[in-house]
Amino acid sequence: MALMFARIWDVKICKRSTVLFMAVLTLITISNGARQKASAKLISRIDHLVYATPDLNRGVAEIEKLLGVRATVGGQHPGRGTRNALVALGPTTYLEILAPDPEQPPPKEPRPFGLDELKKSKLVAWFVNSSDLERLRSEAVRKGVPLGEVKSGSRLRPDGVQLSWQFTDPGAAVAQGIVPLFINWGDSPHPARTAPRGGTLISLRAEHPDVQGVRRMLRGLELDLEVIRGKSPALIAVIEGPRGLVELR
């Protein structure tokens, strides 16, 4: 009799364990699905990532070694003392390799993203596309996110096409680049259209010492970027290319 009760008890425990396991598995599946959906929504809003490097040729070689895709020259930024090269990461998303331009005189203001003192290439910023930058900035400042003033930029492509855009001032980086900058290309063709293809942006996440403060600002901008605690600020992009999945930071 005791043996029979023991077996019945074992069956009940087994059933309860199975139910508990299935419940946990369901929660994990739902959580992963929600996370993937949030990540896909964020990726769809990203205009471009900025990979700063002390020397453009060096930066292009580093990205080619990592991704297996060679960037092509974008052009010079007159008066800003910089030039770039690009790799497409999607139909309207790209990687900008940004470096000082030795053919231009030193600009009146420091080059953005710490380029003047940079010794090692790294991912320093990300841009989100927006159609109304003035309104967006005003709302952001009201919510405690100190985005820089809206400025204008331009460059001439190697094929002679003039690009112009508006963007929030990169000189006023928020949370060391973890909070994004915003850009509007207006009537200019998007740079991703003519950049070399082969890479796809899969995800973007960040590390920062002030996790709660950064998360609060991102919520104010309605951006669901994953941020975890780290000793120093860092952006980490996962990109799929000819050499598989790679991390760029």
PDB file of C-alpha atoms in Angstrom:
ATOM      1  CA  MET A   1       0.000   0.000   0.000  1.00  0.00           C
ATOM      2  CA  ALA A   2       2.793   2.411   0.922  1.00  0.00           C
ATOM      3  CA  LEU A   3       4.514   1.628  -2.365  1.00  0.00           C
ATOM      4  CA  MET A   4       1.323   2.428  -4.307  1.00  0.00           C
ATOM      5  CA  PHE A   5       0.930   5.824  -2.564  1.00  0.00           C
ATOM      6  CA  ALA A   6       4.569   6.580  -3.234  1.00  0.00           C
ATOM      7  CA  ARG A   7       4.080   5.901  -6.939  1.00  0.00           C
ATOM      8  CA  ILE A   8       0.941   8.065  -7.039  1.00  0.00           C
ATOM      9  CA  TRP A   9       2.858  10.869  -5.263  1.00  0.00           C
ATOM     10  CA  ASP A  10       5.709  10.531  -7.749  1.00  0.00           C
ATOM     11  CA  VAL A  11       3.268  10.817 -10.666  1.00  0.00           C
ATOM     12  CA  LYS A  12       1.700  13.969  -9.164  1.00  0.00           C
ATOM     13  CA  ILE A  13       5.100  15.560  -8.627  1.00  0.00           C
ATOM     14  CA  CYS A  14       6.102  14.616 -12.148  1.00  0.00           C
ATOM     15  CA  LYS A  15       2.936  16.185 -13.586  1.00  0.00           C
ATOM     16  CA  ARG A  16       3.422  19.351 -11.536  1.00  0.00           C
ATOM     17  CA  SER A  17       7.045  19.566 -12.631  1.00  0.00           C
ATOM     18  CA  THR A  18       6.027  19.148 -16.242  1.00  0.00           C
ATOM     19  CA  VAL A  19       3.371  21.865 -15.952  1.00  0.00           C
ATOM     20  CA  LEU A  20       5.869  24.174 -14.240  1.00  0.00           C
ATOM     21  CA  PHE A  21       8.500  23.482 -16.882  1.00  0.00           C
ATOM     22  CA  MET A  22       6.041  24.177 -19.703  1.00  0.00           C
ATOM     23  CA  ALA A  23       4.925  27.415 -18.028  1.00  0.00           C
ATOM     24  CA  VAL A  24       8.524  28.621 -17.676  1.00  0.00           C
ATOM     25  CA  LEU A  25       9.249  27.606 -21.282  1.00  0.00           C
ATOM     26  CA  THR A  26       6.193  29.550 -22.465  1.00  0.00           C
ATOM     27  CA  LEU A  27       7.287  32.647 -20.549  1.00  0.00           C
ATOM     28  CA  ILE A  28      10.784  32.405 -22.023  1.00  0.00           C
ATOM     29  CA  THR A  29       9.350  32.005 -25.529  1.00  0.00           C
ATOM     30  CA  ILE A  30       7.043  34.998 -25.077  1.00  0.00           C
ATOM     31  CA  SER A  31       9.897  37.073 -23.632  1.00  0.00           C
ATOM     32  CA  ASN A  32      12.223  36.150 -26.492  1.00  0.00           C
ATOM     33  CA  GLY A  33       9.517  36.925 -29.036  1.00  0.00           C
ATOM     34  CA  ALA A  34       8.863  40.325 -27.486  1.00  0.00           C
ATOM     35  CA  ARG A  35      12.597  41.056 -27.380  1.00  0.00           C
ATOM     36  CA  GLN A  36      13.028  40.087 -31.029  1.00  0.00           C
ATOM     37  CA  LYS A  37      10.051  42.236 -32.031  1.00  0.00           C
ATOM     38  CA  ALA A  38      11.449  45.216 -30.102  1.00  0.00           C
ATOM     39  CA  SER A  39      14.888  44.691 -31.671  1.00  0.00           C
ATOM     40  CA  ALA A  40      13.402  44.541 -35.182  1.00  0.00           C
ATOM     41  CA  LYS A  41      11.469  47.764 -34.552  1.00  0.00           C
ATOM     42  CA  LEU A  42      14.625  49.497 -33.326  1.00  0.00           C
ATOM     43  CA  ILE A  43      16.691  48.293 -36.307  1.00  0.00           C
ATOM     44  CA  SER A  44      14.056  49.618 -38.712  1.00  0.00           C
ATOM     45  CA  ARG A  45      14.557  53.118 -37.277  1.00  0.00           C
ATOM     46  CA  ILE A  46      18.351  53.184 -37.401  1.00  0.00           C
ATOM     47  CA  ASP A  47      19.739  55.343 -40.196  1.00  0.00           C
ATOM     48  CA  HIS A  48      23.429  54.635 -39.704  1.00  0.00           C
ATOM     49  CA  LEU A  49      26.204  53.709 -37.287  1.00  0.00           C
ATOM     50  CA  VAL A  50      29.419  55.704 -36.965  1.00  0.00           C
ATOM     51  CA  TYR A  51      32.757  53.885 -36.757  1.00  0.00           C
ATOM     52  CA  ALA A  52      35.378  56.499 -35.911  1.00  0.00           C
ATOM     53  CA  THR A  53      38.989  55.864 -36.900  1.00  0.00           C
ATOM     54  CA  PRO A  54      42.220  57.910 -36.814  1.00  0.00           C
ATOM     55  CA  ASP A  55      42.873  57.125 -40.489  1.00  0.00           C
ATOM     56  CA  LEU A  56      40.287  56.355 -43.165  1.00  0.00           C
ATOM     57  CA  ASN A  57      42.352  53.733 -44.992  1.00  0.00           C
ATOM     58  CA  ARG A  58      43.001  51.982 -41.707  1.00  0.00           C
ATOM     59  CA  GLY A  59      39.309  51.998 -40.807  1.00  0.00           C
ATOM     60  CA  VAL A  60      38.292  50.666 -44.220  1.00  0.00           C
ATOM     61  CA  ALA A  61      40.828  47.830 -43.904  1.00  0.00           C
ATOM     62  CA  GLU A  62      39.592  46.958 -40.394  1.00  0.00           C
ATOM     63  CA  ILE A  63      35.971  46.731 -41.501  1.00  0.00           C
ATOM     64  CA  GLU A  64      36.872  44.715 -44.596  1.00  0.00           C
ATOM     65  CA  LYS A  65      38.818  42.234 -42.458  1.00  0.00           C
ATOM     66  CA  LEU A  66      35.919  41.912 -40.027  1.00  0.00           C
ATOM     67  CA  LEU A  67      32.934  41.827 -42.405  1.00  0.00           C
ATOM     68  CA  GLY A  68      34.414  40.746 -45.713  1.00  0.00           C
ATOM     69  CA  VAL A  69      33.006  43.851 -47.434  1.00  0.00           C
ATOM     70  CA  ARG A  70      35.155  46.746 -48.632  1.00  0.00           C
ATOM     71  CA  ALA A  71      33.722  50.210 -48.055  1.00  0.00           C
ATOM     72  CA  THR A  72      33.736  52.817 -50.797  1.00  0.00           C
ATOM     73  CA  VAL A  73      34.623  56.476 -50.329  1.00  0.00           C
ATOM     74  CA  GLY A  74      31.665  58.675 -49.475  1.00  0.00           C
ATOM     75  CA  GLY A  75      33.297  62.096 -49.606  1.00  0.00           C
ATOM     76  CA  GLN A  76      34.575  65.072 -47.648  1.00  0.00           C
ATOM     77  CA  HIS A  77      32.641  67.166 -45.136  1.00  0.00           C
ATOM     78  CA  PRO A  78      33.650  70.740 -46.027  1.00  0.00           C
ATOM     79  CA  GLY A  79      34.595  72.877 -43.042  1.00  0.00           C
ATOM     80  CA  ARG A  80      34.316  69.967 -40.617  1.00  0.00           C
ATOM     81  CA  GLY A  81      37.712  68.465 -41.329  1.00  0.00           C
ATOM     82  CA  THR A  82      36.398  64.938 -41.871  1.00  0.00           C
ATOM     83  CA  ARG A  83      35.778  62.433 -44.645  1.00  0.00           C
ATOM     84  CA  ASN A  84      34.075  59.051 -44.756  1.00  0.00           C
ATOM     85  CA  ALA A  85      33.574  55.678 -46.419  1.00  0.00           C
ATOM     86  CA  LEU A  86      30.388  53.598 -46.373  1.00  0.00           C
ATOM     87  CA  VAL A  87      29.063  50.042 -46.245  1.00  0.00           C
ATOM     88  CA  ALA A  88      25.329  49.346 -46.598  1.00  0.00           C
ATOM     89  CA  LEU A  89      23.716  47.399 -43.748  1.00  0.00           C
ATOM     90  CA  GLY A  90      20.215  47.406 -45.233  1.00  0.00           C
ATOM     91  CA  PRO A  91      18.054  49.336 -47.745  1.00  0.00           C
ATOM     92  CA  THR A  92      18.114  52.496 -45.608  1.00  0.00           C
ATOM     93  CA  THR A  93      20.848  51.664 -43.089  1.00  0.00           C
ATOM     94  CA  TYR A  94      24.603  51.904 -43.415  1.00  0.00           C
ATOM     95  CA  LEU A  95      27.907  51.927 -41.571  1.00  0.00           C
ATOM     96  CA  GLU A  96      29.844  55.188 -41.797  1.00  0.00           C
ATOM     97  CA  ILE A  97      33.603  54.959 -41.353  1.00  0.00           C
ATOM     98  CA  LEU A  98      34.575  58.464 -40.287  1.00  0.00           C
ATOM     99  CA  ALA A  99      38.088  59.911 -40.073  1.00  0.00           C
ATOM    100  CA  PRO A 100      39.990  63.209 -40.072  1.00  0.00           C
ATOM    101  CA  ASP A 101      40.566  64.590 -43.563  1.00  0.00           C
ATOM    102  CA  PRO A 102      44.250  65.473 -44.103  1.00  0.00           C
ATOM    103  CA  GLU A 103      43.341  67.478 -47.213  1.00  0.00           C
ATOM    104  CA  GLN A 104      41.342  70.012 -45.198  1.00  0.00           C
ATOM    105  CA  PRO A 105      42.748  72.608 -42.791  1.00  0.00           C
ATOM    106  CA  PRO A 106      41.954  72.036 -39.106  1.00  0.00           C
ATOM    107  CA  PRO A 107      38.345  73.063 -38.455  1.00  0.00           C
ATOM    108  CA  LYS A 108      37.431  75.961 -36.160  1.00  0.00           C
ATOM    109  CA  GLU A 109      35.641  73.569 -33.801  1.00  0.00           C
ATOM    110  CA  PRO A 110      36.893  70.177 -32.561  1.00  0.00           C
ATOM    111  CA  ARG A 111      36.055  67.298 -34.870  1.00  0.00           C
ATOM    112  CA  PRO A 112      33.093  65.227 -33.624  1.00  0.00           C
ATOM    113  CA  PHE A 113      33.324  61.971 -31.673  1.00  0.00           C
ATOM    114  CA  GLY A 114      36.744  62.734 -30.252  1.00  0.00           C
ATOM    115  CA  LEU A 115      38.450  62.238 -33.612  1.00  0.00           C
ATOM    116  CA  ASP A 116      41.218  64.688 -32.766  1.00  0.00           C
ATOM    117  CA  GLU A 117      42.499  62.523 -29.900  1.00  0.00           C
ATOM    118  CA  LEU A 118      41.364  59.107 -31.142  1.00  0.00           C
ATOM    119  CA  LYS A 119      44.070  56.414 -31.153  1.00  0.00           C
ATOM    120  CA  LYS A 120      41.962  53.308 -31.758  1.00  0.00           C
ATOM    121  CA  SER A 121      38.980  52.779 -34.071  1.00  0.00           C
ATOM    122  CA  LYS A 122      35.634  52.172 -32.398  1.00  0.00           C
ATOM    123  CA  LEU A 123      31.865  52.415 -32.785  1.00  0.00           C
ATOM    124  CA  VAL A 124      31.005  55.830 -31.365  1.00  0.00           C
ATOM    125  CA  ALA A 125      27.462  56.807 -32.345  1.00  0.00           C
ATOM    126  CA  TRP A 126      24.227  55.894 -34.057  1.00  0.00           C
ATOM    127  CA  PHE A 127      21.706  57.967 -35.959  1.00  0.00           C
ATOM    128  CA  VAL A 128      17.934  57.586 -36.091  1.00  0.00           C
ATOM    129  CA  ASN A 129      15.912  58.977 -38.995  1.00  0.00           C
ATOM    130  CA  SER A 130      13.313  61.623 -38.224  1.00  0.00           C
ATOM    131  CA  SER A 131      11.202  63.854 -40.462  1.00  0.00           C
ATOM    132  CA  ASP A 132      10.750  66.728 -37.986  1.00  0.00           C
ATOM    133  CA  LEU A 133      13.973  67.363 -36.114  1.00  0.00           C
ATOM    134  CA  GLU A 134      13.001  70.667 -34.511  1.00  0.00           C
ATOM    135  CA  ARG A 135       9.866  69.225 -32.944  1.00  0.00           C
ATOM    136  CA  LEU A 136      11.689  66.068 -31.886  1.00  0.00           C
ATOM    137  CA  ARG A 137      14.500  68.037 -30.254  1.00  0.00           C
ATOM    138  CA  SER A 138      12.067  70.327 -28.450  1.00  0.00           C
ATOM    139  CA  GLU A 139      10.181  67.339 -27.040  1.00  0.00           C
ATOM    140  CA  ALA A 140      13.410  65.602 -26.079  1.00  0.00           C
ATOM    141  CA  VAL A 141      14.734  68.613 -24.179  1.00  0.00           C
ATOM    142  CA  ARG A 142      11.397  68.952 -22.391  1.00  0.00           C
ATOM    143  CA  LYS A 143      11.783  65.334 -21.237  1.00  0.00           C
ATOM    144  CA  GLY A 144      15.299  65.890 -19.994  1.00  0.00           C
ATOM    145  CA  VAL A 145      17.236  64.593 -23.019  1.00  0.00           C
ATOM    146  CA  PRO A 146      19.725  67.352 -23.994  1.00  0.00           C
ATOM    147  CA  LEU A 147      19.976  66.779 -27.730  1.00  0.00           C
ATOM    148  CA  GLY A 148      22.127  69.277 -29.622  1.00  0.00           C
ATOM    149  CA  GLU A 149      20.760  71.977 -31.875  1.00  0.00           C
ATOM    150  CA  VAL A 150      19.621  71.089 -35.393  1.00  0.00           C
ATOM    151  CA  LYS A 151      22.369  71.805 -37.931  1.00  0.00           C
ATOM    152  CA  SER A 152      22.899  71.322 -41.658  1.00  0.00           C
ATOM    153  CA  GLY A 153      25.524  69.242 -43.426  1.00  0.00           C
ATOM    154  CA  SER A 154      26.536  68.398 -46.974  1.00  0.00           C
ATOM    155  CA  ARG A 155      29.069  66.491 -49.042  1.00  0.00           C
ATOM    156  CA  LEU A 156      29.779  65.801 -52.682  1.00  0.00           C
ATOM    157  CA  ARG A 157      29.702  62.160 -53.749  1.00  0.00           C
ATOM    158  CA  PRO A 158      32.511  60.917 -56.019  1.00  0.00           C
ATOM    159  CA  ASP A 159      29.989  60.783 -58.886  1.00  0.00           C
ATOM    160  CA  GLY A 160      29.227  64.492 -58.483  1.00  0.00           C
ATOM    161  CA  VAL A 161      25.882  64.154 -56.690  1.00  0.00           C
ATOM    162  CA  GLN A 162      25.453  66.673 -53.882  1.00  0.00           C
ATOM    163  CA  LEU A 163      23.984  65.326 -50.636  1.00  0.00           C
ATOM    164  CA  SER A 164      22.556  67.573 -47.943  1.00  0.00           C
ATOM    165  CA  TRP A 165      20.904  66.807 -44.641  1.00  0.00           C
ATOM    166  CA  GLN A 166      19.878  68.140 -41.261  1.00  0.00           C
ATOM    167  CA  PHE A 167      20.973  66.541 -38.023  1.00  0.00           C
ATOM    168  CA  THR A 168      21.218  67.117 -34.284  1.00  0.00           C
ATOM    169  CA  ASP A 169      24.660  68.453 -33.413  1.00  0.00           C
ATOM    170  CA  PRO A 170      27.195  65.596 -32.955  1.00  0.00           C
ATOM    171  CA  GLY A 171      29.219  67.962 -30.770  1.00  0.00           C
ATOM    172  CA  ALA A 172      26.527  67.586 -28.107  1.00  0.00           C
ATOM    173  CA  ALA A 173      26.737  63.806 -27.724  1.00  0.00           C
ATOM    174  CA  VAL A 174      24.460  62.503 -24.977  1.00  0.00           C
ATOM    175  CA  ALA A 175      25.617  59.693 -22.670  1.00  0.00           C
ATOM    176  CA  GLN A 176      28.854  59.373 -24.659  1.00  0.00           C
ATOM    177  CA  GLY A 177      26.986  58.345 -27.815  1.00  0.00           C
ATOM    178  CA  ILE A 178      24.664  55.755 -26.279  1.00  0.00           C
ATOM    179  CA  VAL A 179      21.718  58.117 -26.774  1.00  0.00           C
ATOM    180  CA  PRO A 180      21.408  58.531 -30.559  1.00  0.00           C
ATOM    181  CA  LEU A 181      21.672  61.512 -32.840  1.00  0.00           C
ATOM    182  CA  PHE A 182      18.869  62.228 -35.314  1.00  0.00           C
ATOM    183  CA  ILE A 183      19.016  62.956 -39.033  1.00  0.00           C
ATOM    184  CA  ASN A 184      16.762  63.960 -41.914  1.00  0.00           C
ATOM    185  CA  TRP A 185      17.969  63.514 -45.506  1.00  0.00           C
ATOM    186  CA  GLY A 186      15.185  65.576 -47.025  1.00  0.00           C
ATOM    187  CA  ASP A 187      15.239  65.208 -50.813  1.00  0.00           C
ATOM    188  CA  SER A 188      18.759  63.743 -50.990  1.00  0.00           C
ATOM    189  CA  PRO A 189      19.123  60.099 -52.039  1.00  0.00           C
ATOM    190  CA  HIS A 190      19.874  57.908 -49.043  1.00  0.00           C
ATOM    191  CA  PRO A 191      23.576  56.917 -48.862  1.00  0.00           C
ATOM    192  CA  ALA A 192      22.739  53.235 -48.350  1.00  0.00           C
ATOM    193  CA  ARG A 193      21.468  53.065 -51.936  1.00  0.00           C
ATOM    194  CA  THR A 194      24.936  53.445 -53.463  1.00  0.00           C
ATOM    195  CA  ALA A 195      27.083  51.924 -50.693  1.00  0.00           C
ATOM    196  CA  PRO A 196      28.548  48.414 -51.178  1.00  0.00           C
ATOM    197  CA  ARG A 197      26.151  45.689 -50.069  1.00  0.00           C
ATOM    198  CA  GLY A 198      26.896  42.497 -48.204  1.00  0.00           C
ATOM    199  CA  GLY A 199      26.231  43.366 -44.571  1.00  0.00           C
ATOM    200  CA  THR A 200      23.012  43.324 -42.547  1.00  0.00           C
ATOM    201  CA  LEU A 201      22.544  44.937 -39.153  1.00  0.00           C
ATOM    202  CA  ILE A 202      21.071  42.274 -36.869  1.00  0.00           C
ATOM    203  CA  SER A 203      21.067  44.000 -33.490  1.00  0.00           C
ATOM    204  CA  LEU A 204      22.417  46.913 -31.490  1.00  0.00           C
ATOM    205  CA  ARG A 205      22.963  47.076 -27.747  1.00  0.00           C
ATOM    206  CA  ALA A 206      24.949  49.194 -25.301  1.00  0.00           C
ATOM    207  CA  GLU A 207      26.871  49.281 -22.037  1.00  0.00           C
ATOM    208  CA  HIS A 208      27.057  52.277 -19.689  1.00  0.00           C
ATOM    209  CA  PRO A 209      27.899  52.936 -16.019  1.00  0.00           C
ATOM    210  CA  ASP A 210      24.663  54.912 -15.518  1.00  0.00           C
ATOM    211  CA  VAL A 211      22.193  52.312 -16.748  1.00  0.00           C
ATOM    212  CA  GLN A 212      19.061  53.851 -15.209  1.00  0.00           C
ATOM    213  CA  GLY A 213      19.829  57.366 -16.415  1.00  0.00           C
ATOM    214  CA  VAL A 214      20.491  56.218 -19.974  1.00  0.00           C
ATOM    215  CA  ARG A 215      17.410  53.994 -20.033  1.00  0.00           C
ATOM    216  CA  ARG A 216      15.277  56.921 -18.841  1.00  0.00           C
ATOM    217  CA  MET A 217      16.475  59.128 -21.701  1.00  0.00           C
ATOM    218  CA  LEU A 218      15.948  56.365 -24.260  1.00  0.00           C
ATOM    219  CA  ARG A 219      12.397  55.844 -23.005  1.00  0.00           C
ATOM    220  CA  GLY A 220      11.828  59.573 -23.459  1.00  0.00           C
ATOM    221  CA  LEU A 221      12.833  59.118 -27.105  1.00  0.00           C
ATOM    222  CA  GLU A 222      10.684  55.954 -27.423  1.00  0.00           C
ATOM    223  CA  LEU A 223      13.733  53.845 -28.302  1.00  0.00           C
ATOM    224  CA  ASP A 224      14.013  50.335 -26.902  1.00  0.00           C
ATOM    225  CA  LEU A 225      17.797  49.932 -26.935  1.00  0.00           C
ATOM    226  CA  GLU A 226      19.096  47.233 -24.597  1.00  0.00           C
ATOM    227  CA  VAL A 227      21.503  48.802 -22.087  1.00  0.00           C
ATOM    228  CA  ILE A 228      23.424  46.910 -19.412  1.00  0.00           C
ATOM    229  CA  ARG A 229      25.939  48.099 -16.852  1.00  0.00           C
ATOM    230  CA  GLY A 230      29.517  48.455 -18.037  1.00  0.00           C
ATOM    231  CA  LYS A 231      32.667  50.140 -16.741  1.00  0.00           C
ATOM    232  CA  SER A 232      32.720  52.473 -19.737  1.00  0.00           C
ATOM    233  CA  PRO A 233      30.188  53.449 -22.442  1.00  0.00           C
ATOM    234  CA  ALA A 234      30.137  51.125 -25.450  1.00  0.00           C
ATOM    235  CA  LEU A 235      27.937  50.450 -28.457  1.00  0.00           C
ATOM    236  CA  ILE A 236      27.901  46.869 -29.728  1.00  0.00           C
ATOM    237  CA  ALA A 237      26.476  46.035 -33.156  1.00  0.00           C
ATOM    238  CA  VAL A 238      25.917  42.514 -34.444  1.00  0.00           C
ATOM    239  CA  ILE A 239      26.284  42.419 -38.213  1.00  0.00           C
ATOM    240  CA  GLU A 240      25.812  39.505 -40.600  1.00  0.00           C
ATOM    241  CA  GLY A 241      28.139  39.497 -43.583  1.00  0.00           C
ATOM    242  CA  PRO A 242      30.083  37.198 -45.892  1.00  0.00           C
ATOM    243  CA  ARG A 243      32.114  36.039 -42.873  1.00  0.00           C
ATOM    244  CA  GLY A 244      29.086  35.244 -40.729  1.00  0.00           C
ATOM    245  CA  LEU A 245      27.889  37.040 -37.614  1.00  0.00           C
ATOM    246  CA  VAL A 246      30.393  39.508 -36.183  1.00  0.00           C
ATOM    247  CA  GLU A 247      30.421  42.008 -33.343  1.00  0.00           C
ATOM    248  CA  LEU A 248      31.536  45.567 -33.908  1.00  0.00           C
ATOM    249  CA  ARG A 249      32.190  47.815 -30.936  1.00  0.00           C
TER     250      ARG A 249
END
